[in-house]
Coordinates of C-alpha atoms in Angstrom, one line a residue:
M715 CA 0.0 0.0 0.0
D716 CA 1.1 3.5 -0.7
N717 CA 3.4 4.9 2.0
E718 CA 1.8 8.4 1.8
I719 CA -1.5 7.1 3.2
K720 CA -1.7 7.4 7.0
F721 CA -4.5 4.9 7.8
R722 CA -4.9 6.1 11.4
D723 CA -6.2 9.4 10.0
I724 CA -8.7 7.8 7.6
H725 CA -12.2 7.0 8.9
L726 CA -15.2 5.4 7.3
T727 CA -18.0 8.0 7.4
R728 CA -20.6 6.5 5.1
L729 CA -21.7 2.9 4.3
E730 CA -24.8 2.0 2.3
I731 CA -25.4 -1.5 1.0
L732 CA -28.0 -2.0 -1.7
H733 CA -29.6 -4.8 -3.8
H734 CA -31.1 -3.8 -7.1
K735 CA -33.3 -5.8 -9.5
F736 CA -34.6 -4.5 -12.9
F737 CA -36.2 -6.0 -16.0
N738 CA -34.8 -5.9 -19.5
S739 CA -33.0 -2.5 -19.3
Y740 CA -32.1 0.3 -16.9
V741 CA -30.1 3.5 -17.2
Y742 CA -28.5 5.4 -14.3
D743 CA -27.6 9.0 -15.0
G744 CA -24.8 10.1 -12.7
S745 CA -24.4 13.5 -14.5
T746 CA -24.5 15.3 -11.2
G747 CA -21.4 13.5 -10.0
K748 CA -20.9 11.0 -7.2
I749 CA -20.6 11.9 -3.5
D750 CA -19.3 8.5 -2.5
S751 CA -17.4 5.5 -4.0
T752 CA -18.9 2.2 -4.9
F753 CA -17.9 -1.4 -5.5
G754 CA -20.4 -3.8 -6.8
Y755 CA -21.1 -7.3 -8.1
I756 CA -23.3 -8.2 -11.1
K757 CA -25.3 -11.4 -10.5
K758 CA -27.5 -11.1 -13.6
G759 CA -27.3 -9.0 -16.8
S760 CA -24.6 -6.8 -18.1
A761 CA -23.6 -3.1 -17.7
K762 CA -21.7 -0.4 -19.6
F763 CA -20.2 2.4 -17.5
V764 CA -19.3 5.6 -19.5
H765 CA -17.1 8.4 -18.1
K766 CA -15.6 10.8 -20.6
D767 CA -13.5 8.7 -22.9
N768 CA -13.4 5.7 -20.6
T769 CA -15.9 2.9 -21.1
V770 CA -16.0 -0.1 -18.8
R771 CA -18.1 -3.2 -19.8
C772 CA -19.1 -5.8 -17.2
T773 CA -21.1 -9.0 -17.4
A774 CA -22.7 -11.3 -15.0
G775 CA -20.1 -12.5 -12.5
D776 CA -18.0 -9.3 -12.7
M777 CA -17.2 -6.8 -10.0
F778 CA -16.7 -3.1 -10.6
Y779 CA -15.5 0.0 -8.9
I780 CA -16.8 3.6 -9.3
P781 CA -14.8 6.3 -7.6
D782 CA -16.1 9.3 -5.7
G783 CA -16.5 12.5 -7.6
I784 CA -16.8 11.3 -11.2
V785 CA -19.6 12.1 -13.7
Y786 CA -20.8 9.0 -15.5
K787 CA -23.7 7.1 -16.9
S788 CA -24.4 3.3 -16.7
Y789 CA -26.5 1.3 -19.1
W790 CA -27.8 -2.0 -17.9
N791 CA -29.3 -4.9 -20.0
G792 CA -30.9 -8.2 -18.9
N793 CA -32.1 -11.3 -20.6
P794 CA -34.5 -10.5 -19.1
D795 CA -33.3 -10.0 -15.5
I796 CA -30.8 -7.5 -14.1
E797 CA -29.6 -8.0 -10.6
F798 CA -26.6 -6.5 -8.8
Y799 CA -25.3 -5.6 -5.4
I800 CA -23.5 -2.4 -4.6
T801 CA -21.8 -0.9 -1.6
N802 CA -21.5 2.9 -1.4
F803 CA -18.9 4.2 1.0
R804 CA -16.9 7.2 1.9
F805 CA -13.6 7.6 3.8
T806 CA -12.8 10.9 5.4
V807 CA -9.3 12.2 6.1
T808 CA -9.0 13.9 9.5
K809 CA -5.6 15.4 9.2
P810 CA -4.0 17.9 6.7
G811 CA -1.4 16.3 4.5
N812 CA -3.3 13.1 4.1
I813 CA -5.3 12.0 1.0
S814 CA -8.7 10.5 0.6
L815 CA -8.4 6.7 0.2
D816 CA -11.5 6.2 -2.0
R817 CA -10.6 9.0 -4.4
L818 CA -7.4 7.4 -5.6
F819 CA -8.8 5.0 -8.1
A820 CA -10.3 4.9 -11.6
L821 CA -13.6 3.6 -12.9
Q822 CA -12.9 0.0 -13.6
K823 CA -13.7 -3.7 -13.7
I824 CA -12.0 -5.3 -10.7
A825 CA -9.6 -8.2 -11.5
L826 CA -9.1 -10.4 -8.5
P827 CA -7.1 -13.6 -8.1
N828 CA -9.8 -15.2 -5.8
F829 CA -12.7 -13.6 -7.6
N830 CA -15.5 -16.0 -6.7
K831 CA -14.9 -15.7 -3.0
T832 CA -14.9 -11.9 -3.0
A833 CA -18.0 -11.7 -5.2
E834 CA -19.8 -14.1 -2.8
K835 CA -18.8 -12.0 0.2
T836 CA -20.1 -8.8 -1.6
E837 CA -23.5 -10.4 -2.1
D838 CA -23.6 -11.8 1.4
L839 CA -22.8 -8.3 2.8
F840 CA -26.4 -7.1 1.9
Y841 CA -28.0 -9.8 4.0
I842 CA -25.5 -9.6 6.9
Q843 CA -26.3 -5.9 7.4
Q844 CA -30.0 -6.9 8.0
K845 CA -28.9 -9.1 10.9
S846 CA -25.9 -7.3 12.4
P847 CA -24.5 -3.8 11.5
S848 CA -21.2 -4.6 13.3
L849 CA -20.7 -7.9 11.4
A850 CA -21.5 -6.0 8.2
L851 CA -18.9 -3.4 9.0
A852 CA -16.3 -6.2 9.5
Q853 CA -17.3 -7.8 6.2
F854 CA -17.0 -4.5 4.4
Y855 CA -13.4 -4.0 5.6
S856 CA -12.6 -7.6 4.7
I857 CA -13.9 -7.1 1.1
F858 CA -12.1 -3.8 0.8
D859 CA -8.9 -5.3 2.0
E860 CA -9.2 -7.9 -0.8
I861 CA -9.9 -5.5 -3.6
Y862 CA -7.7 -2.6 -2.6
P863 CA -4.3 -4.0 -3.8
H864 CA -5.8 -4.7 -7.2
L865 CA -7.5 -1.3 -8.0
E866 CA -5.9 0.8 -10.7
K867 CA -5.1 4.4 -9.9
G868 CA -7.1 7.1 -11.4
K869 CA -6.6 10.8 -12.0
Q870 CA -9.2 12.1 -9.5
T871 CA -8.2 15.2 -7.6
A872 CA -8.4 14.9 -3.8
I873 CA -10.3 17.4 -1.8
N874 CA -8.0 19.9 0.0
P875 CA -7.6 18.5 3.5
A876 CA -7.9 22.0 5.0
V877 CA -11.6 22.1 4.1
L878 CA -12.5 18.4 4.7
P879 CA -14.1 19.1 8.1
A880 CA -16.6 21.4 6.4
V881 CA -17.1 18.9 3.6
T882 CA -17.8 16.1 6.1
Y883 CA -20.1 18.3 8.1
I884 CA -22.2 19.3 5.0
E885 CA -22.5 15.6 3.9
Q886 CA -23.7 14.6 7.3
H887 CA -26.0 17.6 8.0
F888 CA -27.2 18.5 4.6
S889 CA -30.8 18.9 5.7
E890 CA -29.8 21.4 8.4
D891 CA -29.2 25.2 8.3
F892 CA -25.7 26.6 8.9
D893 CA -23.7 29.6 7.8
I894 CA -20.2 30.1 6.3
S895 CA -18.7 31.4 9.5
F896 CA -19.6 28.1 11.3
L897 CA -17.9 26.0 8.5
A898 CA -14.9 28.3 8.5
D899 CA -14.5 27.8 12.3
L900 CA -14.6 24.0 11.8
C901 CA -11.6 24.3 9.5
H902 CA -9.8 26.9 11.7
L903 CA -9.7 29.3 8.8
S904 CA -10.9 32.9 8.2
E905 CA -14.1 33.1 6.2
P906 CA -12.5 34.6 3.0
H907 CA -9.7 32.0 3.0
F908 CA -12.1 29.1 3.7
Y909 CA -14.5 30.2 1.0
S910 CA -11.7 30.5 -1.6
L911 CA -10.1 27.1 -0.7
F912 CA -13.5 25.4 -0.6
K913 CA -14.6 26.6 -4.1
K914 CA -11.2 25.9 -5.6
S915 CA -11.2 22.4 -4.3
L916 CA -14.8 21.3 -4.9
K917 CA -15.7 23.7 -7.8
Y918 CA -18.8 24.6 -5.7
T919 CA -19.4 27.2 -3.0
P920 CA -20.4 25.7 0.4
V921 CA -24.1 26.5 -0.3
E922 CA -23.9 25.0 -3.8
Y923 CA -22.2 21.9 -2.4
K924 CA -24.9 21.5 0.2
N925 CA -27.5 21.7 -2.6
F926 CA -25.5 19.2 -4.7
V927 CA -25.6 16.7 -1.8
R928 CA -29.3 17.3 -1.3
I929 CA -30.1 16.7 -4.9
K930 CA -28.0 13.5 -5.0
K931 CA -30.0 12.3 -2.0
S932 CA -33.3 13.4 -3.6
I933 CA -32.5 11.3 -6.7
Y934 CA -32.2 8.3 -4.5
Y935 CA -35.5 9.1 -2.8
L936 CA -37.3 9.7 -6.1
T937 CA -35.9 6.8 -8.1
E938 CA -35.2 4.1 -5.5
R939 CA -37.7 4.8 -2.7
H940 CA -40.3 6.4 -5.0
Y941 CA -41.1 9.1 -2.5
S942 CA -43.3 12.0 -3.6
I943 CA -41.7 15.4 -4.3
E944 CA -43.5 16.8 -1.2
K945 CA -42.0 14.1 0.9
V946 CA -38.5 14.7 -0.5
C947 CA -38.8 18.4 0.2
E948 CA -39.7 17.7 3.8
L949 CA -36.9 15.2 4.3
L950 CA -34.3 17.5 2.7
N951 CA -35.5 20.8 4.2
F952 CA -36.4 22.5 0.9
N953 CA -38.9 25.3 1.8
S954 CA -41.1 24.7 -1.3
T955 CA -41.5 22.3 -4.2
A956 CA -40.9 25.2 -6.6
Y957 CA -37.5 25.9 -5.1
F958 CA -36.6 22.2 -5.0
S959 CA -37.5 21.9 -8.7
K960 CA -35.4 24.9 -9.5
V961 CA -32.3 23.6 -7.7
F962 CA -32.9 20.1 -9.1
K963 CA -33.0 21.4 -12.7
K964 CA -29.8 23.4 -12.1
F965 CA -27.9 20.2 -11.3
T966 CA -29.6 17.7 -13.6
G967 CA -30.8 19.8 -16.5
M968 CA -34.4 18.7 -16.0
S969 CA -37.3 18.7 -13.6
P970 CA -37.7 16.0 -10.9
G971 CA -40.6 14.4 -12.8
K972 CA -38.8 14.3 -16.2
Y973 CA -35.7 12.9 -14.5
D974 CA -37.6 10.1 -12.9
N975 CA -39.3 9.3 -16.2
S976 CA -36.0 9.3 -18.1
L977 CA -34.8 6.3 -16.2
I978 CA -37.8 4.1 -17.0

């Protein structure tokens, strides 16, 4: 493992384990960018992941890795069934000078020497979490330990460690109200310096990044949980459906209703 990574300063701050089933075809539009990293296992069907000039094709039995921060689309096909397991996760760096572990790698199909064992553990992870969160956490680390040495490096730019406390806070409290001075204090920076570093590192202002995280969460609520727009607004603290739709369109290029229909 790379000697610049200080593992004592890297902590898991997000873990979401999902099982998806679709019929014939499915398209995922990640044009707003990812806020976490993902490894997955395809049990049935095939998938094509497209990111800029990089296209990764996977079939049943393959595992894949999608890094935090990329903009991509995935196209799924089944004959007729599509079934896959994914684990979304995020590591946070707690000290300046370190790097984000999950931002190091490229979009890729994972090549493993003991592939069947790791794929089986990835599928089992979904069912283990339903019985014991602590055992699921142990299983996640076991899987990541197996795939980590075989992941190919990417060209993703890590978040400036100086603003990571604010990034982590926003991602964990995106439905709450807070101001720039509070975030700057978390990072022990002056407001102007914090604002400049944040925007340079994430390409968003703090308010824009909060909205970005909320819209990513709203896509999950709309497309996976099938919540109403009113319910999504309530959960994510948007003061009106009109404002939510305006922000949603800014990040996705379409209204919430059209976005949901585009994935059918």
